[in-house]
mmCIF file of C-alpha atoms and ligand atoms in Angstrom:
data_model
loop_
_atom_site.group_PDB
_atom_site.id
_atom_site.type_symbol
_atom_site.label_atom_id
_atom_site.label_comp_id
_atom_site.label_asym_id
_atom_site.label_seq_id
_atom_site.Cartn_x
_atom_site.Cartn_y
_atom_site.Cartn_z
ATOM 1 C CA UNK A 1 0.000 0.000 0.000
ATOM 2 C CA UNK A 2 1.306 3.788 -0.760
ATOM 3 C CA UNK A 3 2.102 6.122 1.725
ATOM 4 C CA UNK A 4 0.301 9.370 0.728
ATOM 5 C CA UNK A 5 1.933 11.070 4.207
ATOM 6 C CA UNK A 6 5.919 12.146 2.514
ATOM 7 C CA UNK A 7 5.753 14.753 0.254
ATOM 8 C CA UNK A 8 8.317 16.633 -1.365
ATOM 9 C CA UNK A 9 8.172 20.122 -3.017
ATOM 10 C CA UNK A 10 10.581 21.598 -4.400
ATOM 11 C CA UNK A 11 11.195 25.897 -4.087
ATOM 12 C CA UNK A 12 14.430 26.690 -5.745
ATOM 13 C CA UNK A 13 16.429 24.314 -7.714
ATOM 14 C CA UNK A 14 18.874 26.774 -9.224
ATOM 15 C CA UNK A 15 22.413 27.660 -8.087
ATOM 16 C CA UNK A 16 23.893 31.083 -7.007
ATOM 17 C CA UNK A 17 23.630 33.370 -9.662
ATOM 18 C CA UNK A 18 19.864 34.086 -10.522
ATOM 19 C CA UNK A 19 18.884 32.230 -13.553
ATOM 20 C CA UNK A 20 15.070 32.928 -14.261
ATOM 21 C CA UNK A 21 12.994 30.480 -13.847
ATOM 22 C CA UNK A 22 15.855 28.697 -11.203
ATOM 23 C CA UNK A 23 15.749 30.302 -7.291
ATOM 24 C CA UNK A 24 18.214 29.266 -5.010
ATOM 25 C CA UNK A 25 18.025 26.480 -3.236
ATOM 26 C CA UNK A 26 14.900 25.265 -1.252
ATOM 27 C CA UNK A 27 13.252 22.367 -0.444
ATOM 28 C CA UNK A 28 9.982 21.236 1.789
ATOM 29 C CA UNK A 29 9.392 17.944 3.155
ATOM 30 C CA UNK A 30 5.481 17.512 4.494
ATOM 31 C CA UNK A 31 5.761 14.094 6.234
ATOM 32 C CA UNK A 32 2.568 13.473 8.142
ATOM 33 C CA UNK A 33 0.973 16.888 8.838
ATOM 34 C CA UNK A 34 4.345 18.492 9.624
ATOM 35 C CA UNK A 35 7.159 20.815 7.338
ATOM 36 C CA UNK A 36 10.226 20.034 7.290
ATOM 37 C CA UNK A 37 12.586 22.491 5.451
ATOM 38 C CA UNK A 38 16.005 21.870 3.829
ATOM 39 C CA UNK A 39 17.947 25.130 2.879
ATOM 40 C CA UNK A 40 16.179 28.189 2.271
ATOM 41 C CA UNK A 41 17.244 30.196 -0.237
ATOM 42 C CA UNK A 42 16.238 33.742 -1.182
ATOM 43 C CA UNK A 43 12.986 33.602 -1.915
ATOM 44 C CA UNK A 44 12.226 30.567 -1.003
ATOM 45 C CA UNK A 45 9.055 32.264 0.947
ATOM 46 C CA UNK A 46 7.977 33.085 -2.403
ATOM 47 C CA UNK A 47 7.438 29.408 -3.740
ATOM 48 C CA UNK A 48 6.262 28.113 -0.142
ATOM 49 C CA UNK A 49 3.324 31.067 -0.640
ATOM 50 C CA UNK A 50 2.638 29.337 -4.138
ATOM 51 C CA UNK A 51 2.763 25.545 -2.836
ATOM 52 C CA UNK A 52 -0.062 26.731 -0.398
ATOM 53 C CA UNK A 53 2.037 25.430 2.341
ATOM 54 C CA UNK A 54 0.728 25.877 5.579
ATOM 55 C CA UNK A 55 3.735 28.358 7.647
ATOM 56 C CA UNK A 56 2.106 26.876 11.217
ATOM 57 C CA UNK A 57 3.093 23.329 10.043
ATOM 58 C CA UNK A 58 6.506 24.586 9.821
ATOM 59 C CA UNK A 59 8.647 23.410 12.575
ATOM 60 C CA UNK A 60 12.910 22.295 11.429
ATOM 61 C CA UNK A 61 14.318 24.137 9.024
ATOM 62 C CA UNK A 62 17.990 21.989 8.120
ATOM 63 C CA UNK A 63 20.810 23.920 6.481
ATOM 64 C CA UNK A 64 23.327 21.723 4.532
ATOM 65 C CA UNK A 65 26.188 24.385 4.085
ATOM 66 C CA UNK A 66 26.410 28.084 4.893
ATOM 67 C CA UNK A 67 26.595 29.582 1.059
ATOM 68 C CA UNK A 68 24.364 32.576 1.029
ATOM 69 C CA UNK A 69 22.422 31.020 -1.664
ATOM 70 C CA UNK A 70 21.145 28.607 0.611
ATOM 71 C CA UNK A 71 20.503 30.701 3.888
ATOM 72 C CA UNK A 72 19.640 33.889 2.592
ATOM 73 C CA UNK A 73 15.719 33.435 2.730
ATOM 74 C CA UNK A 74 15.926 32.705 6.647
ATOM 75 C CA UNK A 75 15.497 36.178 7.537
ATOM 76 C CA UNK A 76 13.107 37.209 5.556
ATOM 77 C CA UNK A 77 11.164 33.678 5.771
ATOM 78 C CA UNK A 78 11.150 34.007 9.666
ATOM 79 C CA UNK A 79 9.722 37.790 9.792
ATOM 80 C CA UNK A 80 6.878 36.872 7.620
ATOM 81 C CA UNK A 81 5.983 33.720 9.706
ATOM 82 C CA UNK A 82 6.019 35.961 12.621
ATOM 83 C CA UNK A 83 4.007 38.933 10.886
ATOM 84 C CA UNK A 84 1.102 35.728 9.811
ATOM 85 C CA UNK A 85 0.559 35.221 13.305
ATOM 86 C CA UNK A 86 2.858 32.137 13.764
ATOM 87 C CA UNK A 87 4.111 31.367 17.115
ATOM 88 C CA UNK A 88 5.461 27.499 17.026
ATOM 89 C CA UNK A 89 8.546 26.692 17.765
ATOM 90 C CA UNK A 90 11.313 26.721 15.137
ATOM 91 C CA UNK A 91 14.433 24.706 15.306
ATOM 92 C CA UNK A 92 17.320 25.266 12.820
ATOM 93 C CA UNK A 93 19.837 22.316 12.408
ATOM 94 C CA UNK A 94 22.883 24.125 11.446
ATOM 95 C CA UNK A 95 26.585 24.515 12.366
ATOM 96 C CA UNK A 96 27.745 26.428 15.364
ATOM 97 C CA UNK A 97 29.063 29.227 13.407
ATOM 98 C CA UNK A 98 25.693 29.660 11.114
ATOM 99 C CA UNK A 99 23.596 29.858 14.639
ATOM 100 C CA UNK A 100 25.600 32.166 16.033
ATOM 101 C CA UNK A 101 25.463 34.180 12.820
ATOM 102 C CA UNK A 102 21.435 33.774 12.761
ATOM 103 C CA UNK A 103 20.515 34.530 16.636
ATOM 104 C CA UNK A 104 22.100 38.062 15.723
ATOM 105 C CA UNK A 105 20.367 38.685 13.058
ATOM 106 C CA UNK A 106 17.093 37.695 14.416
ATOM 107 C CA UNK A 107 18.128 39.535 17.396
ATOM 108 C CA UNK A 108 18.518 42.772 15.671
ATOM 109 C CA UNK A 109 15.888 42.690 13.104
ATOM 110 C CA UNK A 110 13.158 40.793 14.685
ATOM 111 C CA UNK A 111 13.566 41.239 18.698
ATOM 112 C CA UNK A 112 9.681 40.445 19.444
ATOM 113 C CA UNK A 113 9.365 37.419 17.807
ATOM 114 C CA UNK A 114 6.046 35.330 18.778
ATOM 115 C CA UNK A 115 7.923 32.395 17.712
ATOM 116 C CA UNK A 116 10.431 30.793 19.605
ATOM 117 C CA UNK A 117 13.748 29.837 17.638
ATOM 118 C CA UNK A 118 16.013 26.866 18.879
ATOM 119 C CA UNK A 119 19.355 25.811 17.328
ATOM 120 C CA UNK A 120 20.044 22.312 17.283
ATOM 121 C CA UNK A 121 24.141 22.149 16.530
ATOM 122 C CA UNK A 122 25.256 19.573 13.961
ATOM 123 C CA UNK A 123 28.934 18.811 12.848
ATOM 124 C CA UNK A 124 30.703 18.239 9.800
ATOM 125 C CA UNK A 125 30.438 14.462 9.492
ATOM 126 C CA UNK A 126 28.050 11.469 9.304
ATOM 127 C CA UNK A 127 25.844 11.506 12.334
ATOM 128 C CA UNK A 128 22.065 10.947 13.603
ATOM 129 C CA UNK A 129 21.257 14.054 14.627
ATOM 130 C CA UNK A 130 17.166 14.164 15.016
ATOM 131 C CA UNK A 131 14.173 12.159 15.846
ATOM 132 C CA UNK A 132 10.547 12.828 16.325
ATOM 133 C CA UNK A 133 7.467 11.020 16.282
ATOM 134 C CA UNK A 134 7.488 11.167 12.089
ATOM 135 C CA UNK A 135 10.882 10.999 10.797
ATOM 136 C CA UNK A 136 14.539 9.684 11.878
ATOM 137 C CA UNK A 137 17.269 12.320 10.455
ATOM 138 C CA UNK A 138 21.435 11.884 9.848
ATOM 139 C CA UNK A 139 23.834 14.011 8.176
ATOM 140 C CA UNK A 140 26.566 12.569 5.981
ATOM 141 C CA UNK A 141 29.868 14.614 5.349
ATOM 142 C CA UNK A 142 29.939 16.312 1.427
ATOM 143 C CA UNK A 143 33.196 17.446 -0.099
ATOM 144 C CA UNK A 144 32.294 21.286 -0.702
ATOM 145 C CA UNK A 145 34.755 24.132 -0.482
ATOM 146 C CA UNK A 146 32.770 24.561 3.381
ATOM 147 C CA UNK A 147 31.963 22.295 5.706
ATOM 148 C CA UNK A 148 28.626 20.764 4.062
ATOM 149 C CA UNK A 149 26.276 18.136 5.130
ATOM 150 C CA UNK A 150 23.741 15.878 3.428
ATOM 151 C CA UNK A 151 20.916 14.767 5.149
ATOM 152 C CA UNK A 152 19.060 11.335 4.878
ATOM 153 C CA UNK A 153 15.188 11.288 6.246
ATOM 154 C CA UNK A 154 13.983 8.195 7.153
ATOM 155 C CA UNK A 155 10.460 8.112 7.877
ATOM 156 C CA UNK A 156 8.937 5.700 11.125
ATOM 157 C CA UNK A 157 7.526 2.988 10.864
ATOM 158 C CA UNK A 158 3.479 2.805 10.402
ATOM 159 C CA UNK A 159 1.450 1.345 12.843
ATOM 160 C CA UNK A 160 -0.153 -1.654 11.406
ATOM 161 C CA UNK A 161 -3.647 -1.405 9.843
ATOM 162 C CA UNK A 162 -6.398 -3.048 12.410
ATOM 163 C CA UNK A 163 -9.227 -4.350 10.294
ATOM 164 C CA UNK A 164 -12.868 -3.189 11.635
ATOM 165 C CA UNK A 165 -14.475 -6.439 11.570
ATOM 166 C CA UNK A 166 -12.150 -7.578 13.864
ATOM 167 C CA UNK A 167 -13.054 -4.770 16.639
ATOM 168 C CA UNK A 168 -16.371 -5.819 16.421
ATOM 169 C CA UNK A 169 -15.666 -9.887 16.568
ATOM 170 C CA UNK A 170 -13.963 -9.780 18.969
ATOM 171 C CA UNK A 171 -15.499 -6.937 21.205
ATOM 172 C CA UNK A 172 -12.200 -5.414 21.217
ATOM 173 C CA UNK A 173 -11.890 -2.840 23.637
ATOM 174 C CA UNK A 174 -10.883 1.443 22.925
ATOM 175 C CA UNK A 175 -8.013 1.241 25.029
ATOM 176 C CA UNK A 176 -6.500 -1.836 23.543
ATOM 177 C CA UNK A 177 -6.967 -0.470 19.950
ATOM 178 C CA UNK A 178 -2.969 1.079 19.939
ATOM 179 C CA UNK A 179 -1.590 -1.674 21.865
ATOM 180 C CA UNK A 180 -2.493 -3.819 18.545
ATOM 181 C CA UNK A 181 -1.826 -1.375 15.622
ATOM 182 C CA UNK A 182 1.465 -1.824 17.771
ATOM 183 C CA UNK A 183 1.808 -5.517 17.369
ATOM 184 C CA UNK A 184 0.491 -6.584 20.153
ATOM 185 C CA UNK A 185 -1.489 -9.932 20.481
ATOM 186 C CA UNK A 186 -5.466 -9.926 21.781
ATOM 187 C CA UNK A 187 -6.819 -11.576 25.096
ATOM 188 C CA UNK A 188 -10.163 -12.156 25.260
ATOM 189 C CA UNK A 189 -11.784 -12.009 28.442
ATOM 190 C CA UNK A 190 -12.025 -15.887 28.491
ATOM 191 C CA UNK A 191 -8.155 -15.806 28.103
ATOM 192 C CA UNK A 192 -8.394 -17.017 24.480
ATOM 193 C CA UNK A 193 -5.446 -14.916 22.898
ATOM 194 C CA UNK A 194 -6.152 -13.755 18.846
ATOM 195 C CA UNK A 195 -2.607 -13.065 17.179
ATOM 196 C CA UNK A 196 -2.375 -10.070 16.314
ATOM 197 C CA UNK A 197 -1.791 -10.801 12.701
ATOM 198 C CA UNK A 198 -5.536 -12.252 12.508
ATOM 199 C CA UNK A 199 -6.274 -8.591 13.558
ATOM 200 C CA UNK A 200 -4.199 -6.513 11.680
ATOM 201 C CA UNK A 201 -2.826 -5.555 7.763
ATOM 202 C CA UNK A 202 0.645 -4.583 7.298
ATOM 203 C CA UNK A 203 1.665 -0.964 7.103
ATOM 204 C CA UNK A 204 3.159 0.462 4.099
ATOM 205 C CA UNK A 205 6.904 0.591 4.133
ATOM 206 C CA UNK A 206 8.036 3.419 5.607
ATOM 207 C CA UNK A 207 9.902 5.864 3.114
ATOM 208 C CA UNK A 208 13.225 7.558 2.952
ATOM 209 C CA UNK A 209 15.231 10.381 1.067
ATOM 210 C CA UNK A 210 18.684 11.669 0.898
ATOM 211 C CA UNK A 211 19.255 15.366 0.271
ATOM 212 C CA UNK A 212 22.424 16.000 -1.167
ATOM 213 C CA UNK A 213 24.320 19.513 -2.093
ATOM 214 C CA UNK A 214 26.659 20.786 -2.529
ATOM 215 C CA UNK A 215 29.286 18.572 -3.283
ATOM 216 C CA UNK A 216 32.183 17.138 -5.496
ATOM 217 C CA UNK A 217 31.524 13.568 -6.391
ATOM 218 C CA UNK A 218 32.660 11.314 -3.825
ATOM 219 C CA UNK A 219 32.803 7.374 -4.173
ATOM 220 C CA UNK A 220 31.990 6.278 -1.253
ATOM 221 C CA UNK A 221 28.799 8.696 -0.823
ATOM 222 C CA UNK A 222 26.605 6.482 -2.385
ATOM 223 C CA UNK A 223 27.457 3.625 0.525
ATOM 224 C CA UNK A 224 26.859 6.080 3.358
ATOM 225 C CA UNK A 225 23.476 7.376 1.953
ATOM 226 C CA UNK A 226 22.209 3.969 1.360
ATOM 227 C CA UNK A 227 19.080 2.397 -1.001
ATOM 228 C CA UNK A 228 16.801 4.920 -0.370
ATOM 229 C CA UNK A 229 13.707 5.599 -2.130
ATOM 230 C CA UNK A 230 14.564 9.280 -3.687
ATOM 231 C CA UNK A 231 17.868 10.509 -4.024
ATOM 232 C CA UNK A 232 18.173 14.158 -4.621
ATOM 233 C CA UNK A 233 22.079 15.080 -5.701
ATOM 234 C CA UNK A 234 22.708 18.138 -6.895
ATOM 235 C CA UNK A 235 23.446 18.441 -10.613
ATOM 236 C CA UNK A 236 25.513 21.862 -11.047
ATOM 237 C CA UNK A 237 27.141 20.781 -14.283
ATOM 238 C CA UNK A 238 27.125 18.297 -17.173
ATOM 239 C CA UNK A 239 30.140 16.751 -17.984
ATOM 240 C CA UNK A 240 31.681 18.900 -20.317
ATOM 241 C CA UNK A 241 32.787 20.932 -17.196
ATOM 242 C CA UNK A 242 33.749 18.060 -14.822
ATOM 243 C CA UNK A 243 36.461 20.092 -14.375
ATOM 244 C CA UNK A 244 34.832 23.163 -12.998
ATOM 245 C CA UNK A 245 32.686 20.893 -11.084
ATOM 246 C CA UNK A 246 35.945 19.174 -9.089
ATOM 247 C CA UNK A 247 37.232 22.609 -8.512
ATOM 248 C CA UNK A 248 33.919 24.510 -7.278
ATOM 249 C CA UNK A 249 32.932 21.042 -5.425
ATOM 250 C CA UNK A 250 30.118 20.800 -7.136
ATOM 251 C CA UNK A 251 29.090 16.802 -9.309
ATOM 252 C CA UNK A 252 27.765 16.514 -12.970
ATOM 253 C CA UNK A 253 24.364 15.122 -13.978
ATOM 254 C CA UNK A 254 26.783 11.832 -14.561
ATOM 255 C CA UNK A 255 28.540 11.587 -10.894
ATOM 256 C CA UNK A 256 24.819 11.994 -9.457
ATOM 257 C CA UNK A 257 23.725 9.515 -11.616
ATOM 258 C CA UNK A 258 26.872 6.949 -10.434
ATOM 259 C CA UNK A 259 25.925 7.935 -6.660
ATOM 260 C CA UNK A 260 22.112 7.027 -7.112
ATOM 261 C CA UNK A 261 23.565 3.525 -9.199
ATOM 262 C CA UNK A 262 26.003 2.488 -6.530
ATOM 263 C CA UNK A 263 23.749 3.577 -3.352
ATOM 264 C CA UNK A 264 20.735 1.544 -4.626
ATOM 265 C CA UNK A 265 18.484 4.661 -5.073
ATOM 266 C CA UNK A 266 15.073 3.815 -6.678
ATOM 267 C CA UNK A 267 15.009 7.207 -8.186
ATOM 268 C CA UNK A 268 17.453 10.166 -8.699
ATOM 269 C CA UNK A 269 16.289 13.627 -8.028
ATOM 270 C CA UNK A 270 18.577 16.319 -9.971
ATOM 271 C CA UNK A 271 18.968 19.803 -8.873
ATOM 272 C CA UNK A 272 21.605 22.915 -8.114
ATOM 273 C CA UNK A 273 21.786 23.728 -12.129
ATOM 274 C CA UNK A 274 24.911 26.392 -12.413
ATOM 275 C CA UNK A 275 23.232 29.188 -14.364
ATOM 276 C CA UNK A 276 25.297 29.515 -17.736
ATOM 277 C CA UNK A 277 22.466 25.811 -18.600
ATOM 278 C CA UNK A 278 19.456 27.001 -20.008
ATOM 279 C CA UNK A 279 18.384 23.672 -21.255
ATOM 280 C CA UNK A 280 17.951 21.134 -18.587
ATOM 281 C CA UNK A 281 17.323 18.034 -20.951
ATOM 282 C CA UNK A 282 20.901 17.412 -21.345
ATOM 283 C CA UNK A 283 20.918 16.962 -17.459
ATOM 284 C CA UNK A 284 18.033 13.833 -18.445
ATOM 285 C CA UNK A 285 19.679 12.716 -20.836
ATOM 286 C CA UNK A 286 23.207 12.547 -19.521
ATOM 287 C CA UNK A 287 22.248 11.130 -15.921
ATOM 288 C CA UNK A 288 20.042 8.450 -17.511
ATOM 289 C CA UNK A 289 22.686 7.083 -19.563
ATOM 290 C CA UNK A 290 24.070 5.713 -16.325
ATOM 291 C CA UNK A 291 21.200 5.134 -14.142
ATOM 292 C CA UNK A 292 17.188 4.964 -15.758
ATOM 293 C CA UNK A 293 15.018 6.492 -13.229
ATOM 294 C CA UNK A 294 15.811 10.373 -13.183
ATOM 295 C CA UNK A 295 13.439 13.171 -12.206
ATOM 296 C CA UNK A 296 14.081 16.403 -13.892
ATOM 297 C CA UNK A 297 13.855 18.780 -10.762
ATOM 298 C CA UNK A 298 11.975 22.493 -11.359
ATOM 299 C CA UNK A 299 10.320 24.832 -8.998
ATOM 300 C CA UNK A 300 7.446 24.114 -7.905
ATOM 301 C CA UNK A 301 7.271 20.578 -8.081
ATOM 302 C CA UNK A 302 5.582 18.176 -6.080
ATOM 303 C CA UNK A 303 6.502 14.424 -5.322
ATOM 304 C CA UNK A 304 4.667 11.858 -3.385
ATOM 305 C CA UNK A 305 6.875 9.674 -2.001
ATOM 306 C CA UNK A 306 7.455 6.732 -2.314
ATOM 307 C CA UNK A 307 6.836 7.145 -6.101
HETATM 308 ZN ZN1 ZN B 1 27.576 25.993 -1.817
#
């Protein structure tokens, strides 16, 4: 059975420099009623207006690196979350240096803020670094020209399915309703005990993604990222600037293609298209000739996962 409950939308997909119709990097993850944001670019408020996003549902914002092209939206993101009337709490997964860098500027520009902002430090390397009730999240090191993470969410298991015309069989009780979408066997009150897989449907696998950018191609990425069900890698350059790539640590459309191969990806995700490409097909065309299943990335787009 699909999961309908991890989501991905993409709101900027371009690189640096702007390149109409490319923003900088954004990305929104809605897994299970909640936002989870990765990067926010300038403007990025812009495309999570269009999405129809809901700003309370907006809780972690990650940042992989501290480029300006993926941090400059926070500002301007946070003030207008404030100014709608928000007032959750916000935590931002970032480096030590970028939250000491954001708590001033929230501090000077936005003193009163309704919502409360927490920092939750990361480090440059592989590590778990987040769980809540929805989603399991670790970093893996990139090779940028700053200390840059990935991040890989794996969503939580499901609670199994309970089928109705069990409840009523059996009599089963409310309170022993989560006890068996939790695994757990039935005892009737004449001590007759119904296994719980009598009672119950399996849930639908639960569904993971790797977020990757910036970074120069590295070959033992695709190991620590893993088979996961959508693989975004950034795709700055083609190969006829491999070079350029290597030296701005930044991959072509090829090395994201020989990461999603080797990690076991079911689908590749490109993105981070350096500005001088104003055709993207070449990016298809190029990444596809090493592994089939690529997604041509674009603002505004929307993935259910797992696809
Ligand atoms: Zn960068």
């Amino acid at each position: 059975m699909a999961s309908t409950q991890f989501t991905l939308f993409t709101l900027g997909c371009g690189s640096a420099k702007p390149a109409p119709p490319h923003q900088p990097s954004s990305t929104v993850l809605a897994i299970r009623n909640n936002l989870y944001m990765i990067d926010c670019g300038e403007n990025a408020q812009s495309s999570f207006a269009a999405l129809r996003l809901k700003r309370t549902r907006l809780s972690h914002i990650f940042i992989t690196h501290l480029h300006g092209d993926h941090v400059y939206g926070l500002p301007g993101l946070i003030d207008t979350l404030a100014l709608s009337g928000c007032t959750q709490e916000i935590t931002i997964h970032t480096f030590r240096e970028g939250a000491d860098i954001l708590y001033r500027i929230f501090k000077f520009f936005s003193p009163n803020l309704p919502l409360k902002i927490s920092f939750n430090i990361i480090e440059y390397a592989d590590a778990h670094i987040f769980d809540d009730d929805n989603v399991s999240v670790r970093t893996v090191a990139l090779d940028h020209r700053i200390p840059d993470v990935g991040f890989i969410f794996e969503e939580r298991e499901h609670p199994r399915h309970i089928i109705p015309e069990m409840i009523d069989r059996y009599a089963i009780p409310y309170s022993e309703i989560n006890n068996i979408k939790r695994g757990a066997d039935f005892h009737t009150p004449e001590g007759i005990i119904i296994p719980n897989a009598e009672l119950t449907t399996p849930p639908a696998p639960p569904v993971s993604y790797a977020h990757i950018s910036d970074t120069a191609y590295i070959p033992d990425l695709a190991q620590r990222i893993g088979p996961v069900d959508l693989l975004m890698h950034e795709t700055t350059y083609l190969n006829d600037r491999e070079k350029d790539a290597a030296a701005r640590g930044h991959s072509t459309a090829a090395q994201a293609a020989m990461t999603a191969r080797d990690a076991g990806a079911k689908a590749l995700l490109t993105g981070h298209y350096s500005s001088s490409y104003r055709d993207l097909l070449p990016f298809l065309k190029e990444a596809r000739e090493i592994f089939p299943n690529v997604i041509l990335n674009k603002e505004l787009l929307t993935l259910s996962l797992p696809l």
